[in-house]
Amino acid sequence: MVERNCELTVRVAGMIPMNGGFAFMHRKNVIRNKDYQEYYTFPGGHLEKGETLEEGVIREIKEEFGINVKVVRKLYELKNDKLNMKEYFFLCEYIDGEFGTGNGEEFSNNPAYKDFGEYIPEIVKSENIANLILLPLEIKEKFVQDLQEGNL
């Protein structure tokens, strides 16, 4: 008999205003995702044992972008029953650090990440965000609406 891990996976992500736009992870040549081989996503990842949501998003952004941020507030939540995952999205404020100097696992040339494609830190001007393939799509819609309404 196969045992399944029924524990809910928690993922955290940040929305970071920078230089007239927002910081995203541009993903290219993604073999693992049959629907999207190139897209943008909010920086983040899985929560580690013992971390608060805020600690997790701060750590993930440091690993992916090499910058320090502070959490301003939670913006969105998304539950994915298919993946048994809950995602939390936070508005963050840039504090310091050099953007693009992250050293997380995804940049390590680890063969385990081969099918995940390239990870390219990128700042996208606010007026161009609506034209991106930005995942998850449900959060993109809310994010773009909040941008257009001046809520961010």
Tab-separated table of C-alpha atoms in Angstrom:
chain	number	residue	atom	x	y	z
A	1	MET	CA	0.000	0.000	0.000
A	2	VAL	CA	1.280	3.489	-0.915
A	3	GLU	CA	1.000	6.172	1.731
A	4	ARG	CA	0.218	9.662	0.547
A	5	ASN	CA	1.360	12.812	2.206
A	6	CYS	CA	-1.901	14.600	2.941
A	7	GLU	CA	-0.171	17.566	4.527
A	8	LEU	CA	-1.012	20.871	2.897
A	9	THR	CA	1.929	22.434	1.056
A	10	VAL	CA	2.374	26.142	1.763
A	11	ARG	CA	3.986	28.484	-0.751
A	12	VAL	CA	4.749	32.172	-0.220
A	13	ALA	CA	5.497	34.859	-2.796
A	14	GLY	CA	6.293	38.560	-2.849
A	15	MET	CA	5.321	41.521	-4.971
A	16	ILE	CA	8.166	44.022	-4.864
A	17	PRO	CA	7.856	47.492	-6.408
A	18	MET	CA	11.218	48.567	-7.876
A	19	ASN	CA	12.317	51.210	-10.387
A	20	GLY	CA	8.831	52.045	-11.681
A	21	GLY	CA	7.843	48.414	-11.969
A	22	PHE	CA	7.812	45.130	-10.100
A	23	ALA	CA	10.404	42.395	-9.653
A	24	PHE	CA	9.512	39.045	-11.245
A	25	MET	CA	11.198	35.776	-12.025
A	26	HIS	CA	11.221	35.299	-15.800
A	27	ARG	CA	11.135	31.601	-16.578
A	28	LYS	CA	12.319	30.346	-19.983
A	29	ASN	CA	12.695	26.917	-21.596
A	30	VAL	CA	10.568	25.228	-18.948
A	31	ILE	CA	10.248	21.565	-19.938
A	32	ARG	CA	8.282	20.592	-16.846
A	33	ASN	CA	5.272	22.827	-17.665
A	34	LYS	CA	3.587	21.625	-20.851
A	35	ASP	CA	1.188	24.601	-20.967
A	36	TYR	CA	3.790	27.334	-20.508
A	37	GLN	CA	7.434	27.013	-21.503
A	38	GLU	CA	8.020	30.743	-20.949
A	39	TYR	CA	6.308	32.886	-18.367
A	40	TYR	CA	6.792	35.223	-15.397
A	41	THR	CA	6.067	34.464	-11.771
A	42	PHE	CA	6.165	36.207	-8.437
A	43	PRO	CA	9.332	35.341	-6.507
A	44	GLY	CA	8.810	32.842	-3.768
A	45	GLY	CA	8.758	29.223	-2.806
A	46	HIS	CA	7.787	26.660	-0.228
A	47	LEU	CA	7.677	27.511	3.423
A	48	GLU	CA	10.336	25.769	5.504
A	49	LYS	CA	9.559	24.020	8.786
A	50	GLY	CA	9.208	26.483	11.646
A	51	GLU	CA	9.022	29.613	9.456
A	52	THR	CA	6.253	32.164	9.594
A	53	LEU	CA	4.734	33.204	6.276
A	54	GLU	CA	6.572	36.531	6.476
A	55	GLU	CA	9.932	34.905	7.277
A	56	GLY	CA	9.481	32.538	4.343
A	57	VAL	CA	8.814	35.256	1.789
A	58	ILE	CA	11.759	37.349	3.039
A	59	ARG	CA	14.091	34.313	2.776
A	60	GLU	CA	12.840	33.301	-0.673
A	61	ILE	CA	13.292	36.804	-2.100
A	62	LYS	CA	16.820	36.975	-0.675
A	63	GLU	CA	17.642	33.565	-2.239
A	64	GLU	CA	16.132	34.403	-5.628
A	65	PHE	CA	17.014	38.086	-6.064
A	66	GLY	CA	19.797	38.778	-3.555
A	67	ILE	CA	17.861	41.647	-1.985
A	68	ASN	CA	16.448	42.335	1.453
A	69	VAL	CA	12.796	43.264	1.793
A	70	LYS	CA	10.302	43.881	4.520
A	71	VAL	CA	6.748	42.605	4.344
A	72	VAL	CA	4.168	45.391	4.119
A	73	ARG	CA	0.957	43.333	4.060
A	74	LYS	CA	-0.683	40.176	2.771
A	75	LEU	CA	-2.497	40.791	-0.513
A	76	TYR	CA	-3.898	37.490	-1.743
A	77	GLU	CA	-4.427	33.824	-0.926
A	78	LEU	CA	-4.951	31.006	-3.413
A	79	LYS	CA	-5.895	27.408	-2.647
A	80	ASN	CA	-5.063	24.727	-5.188
A	81	ASP	CA	-6.938	21.561	-4.257
A	82	LYS	CA	-5.388	19.621	-7.145
A	83	LEU	CA	-1.873	20.175	-5.743
A	84	ASN	CA	-3.018	20.285	-2.097
A	85	MET	CA	-1.319	23.681	-1.822
A	86	LYS	CA	-2.123	27.072	-0.366
A	87	GLU	CA	-0.278	30.146	-1.613
A	88	TYR	CA	0.084	33.492	0.129
A	89	PHE	CA	1.119	36.644	-1.731
A	90	PHE	CA	2.613	39.633	0.079
A	91	LEU	CA	3.348	43.207	-0.883
A	92	CYS	CA	6.980	43.816	0.083
A	93	GLU	CA	9.220	46.867	0.270
A	94	TYR	CA	12.790	46.828	-1.051
A	95	ILE	CA	15.307	47.621	1.701
A	96	ASP	CA	18.764	47.009	0.200
A	97	GLY	CA	20.964	44.641	-1.774
A	98	GLU	CA	21.929	44.236	-5.409
A	99	PHE	CA	19.042	42.946	-7.520
A	100	GLY	CA	19.910	39.830	-9.516
A	101	THR	CA	22.529	38.404	-7.152
A	102	GLY	CA	20.434	35.575	-5.710
A	103	ASN	CA	22.149	32.268	-5.023
A	104	GLY	CA	19.228	29.906	-4.407
A	105	GLU	CA	19.128	26.258	-5.517
A	106	GLU	CA	17.560	27.213	-8.844
A	107	PHE	CA	20.820	28.962	-9.830
A	108	SER	CA	23.125	26.106	-8.769
A	109	ASN	CA	23.180	24.092	-12.034
A	110	ASN	CA	21.831	21.201	-9.974
A	111	PRO	CA	20.616	18.544	-12.462
A	112	ALA	CA	17.421	18.225	-10.403
A	113	TYR	CA	16.412	21.648	-11.793
A	114	LYS	CA	17.124	20.784	-15.459
A	115	ASP	CA	13.446	20.518	-16.460
A	116	PHE	CA	12.570	23.708	-14.624
A	117	GLY	CA	14.316	25.887	-17.238
A	118	GLU	CA	16.099	29.184	-16.772
A	119	TYR	CA	15.427	31.567	-13.877
A	120	ILE	CA	16.003	35.209	-14.861
A	121	PRO	CA	15.374	37.992	-12.316
A	122	GLU	CA	13.731	40.894	-14.120
A	123	ILE	CA	12.020	44.185	-13.312
A	124	VAL	CA	8.979	44.842	-15.510
A	125	LYS	CA	7.499	48.333	-15.824
A	126	SER	CA	4.033	48.532	-14.275
A	127	GLU	CA	2.358	49.467	-17.567
A	128	ASN	CA	3.673	46.265	-19.222
A	129	ILE	CA	2.534	43.753	-16.582
A	130	ALA	CA	-0.963	43.249	-18.062
A	131	ASN	CA	0.674	41.960	-21.278
A	132	LEU	CA	2.757	39.262	-19.563
A	133	ILE	CA	2.022	35.600	-19.105
A	134	LEU	CA	2.186	35.893	-15.329
A	135	LEU	CA	1.424	32.851	-13.221
A	136	PRO	CA	-0.731	32.060	-11.400
A	137	LEU	CA	-3.284	33.631	-13.745
A	138	GLU	CA	-5.896	34.086	-10.992
A	139	ILE	CA	-3.475	36.227	-9.004
A	140	LYS	CA	-2.327	38.136	-12.116
A	141	GLU	CA	-5.925	39.275	-12.680
A	142	LYS	CA	-6.263	40.593	-9.127
A	143	PHE	CA	-2.789	42.137	-9.189
A	144	VAL	CA	-3.354	43.967	-12.497
A	145	GLN	CA	-6.739	45.217	-11.312
A	146	ASP	CA	-5.185	46.529	-8.078
A	147	LEU	CA	-2.416	48.212	-10.104
A	148	GLN	CA	-4.939	49.879	-12.411
A	149	GLU	CA	-7.052	51.023	-9.480
A	150	GLY	CA	-4.022	52.457	-7.677
A	151	ASN	CA	-4.260	50.064	-4.736
A	152	LEU	CA	-0.570	49.084	-4.857
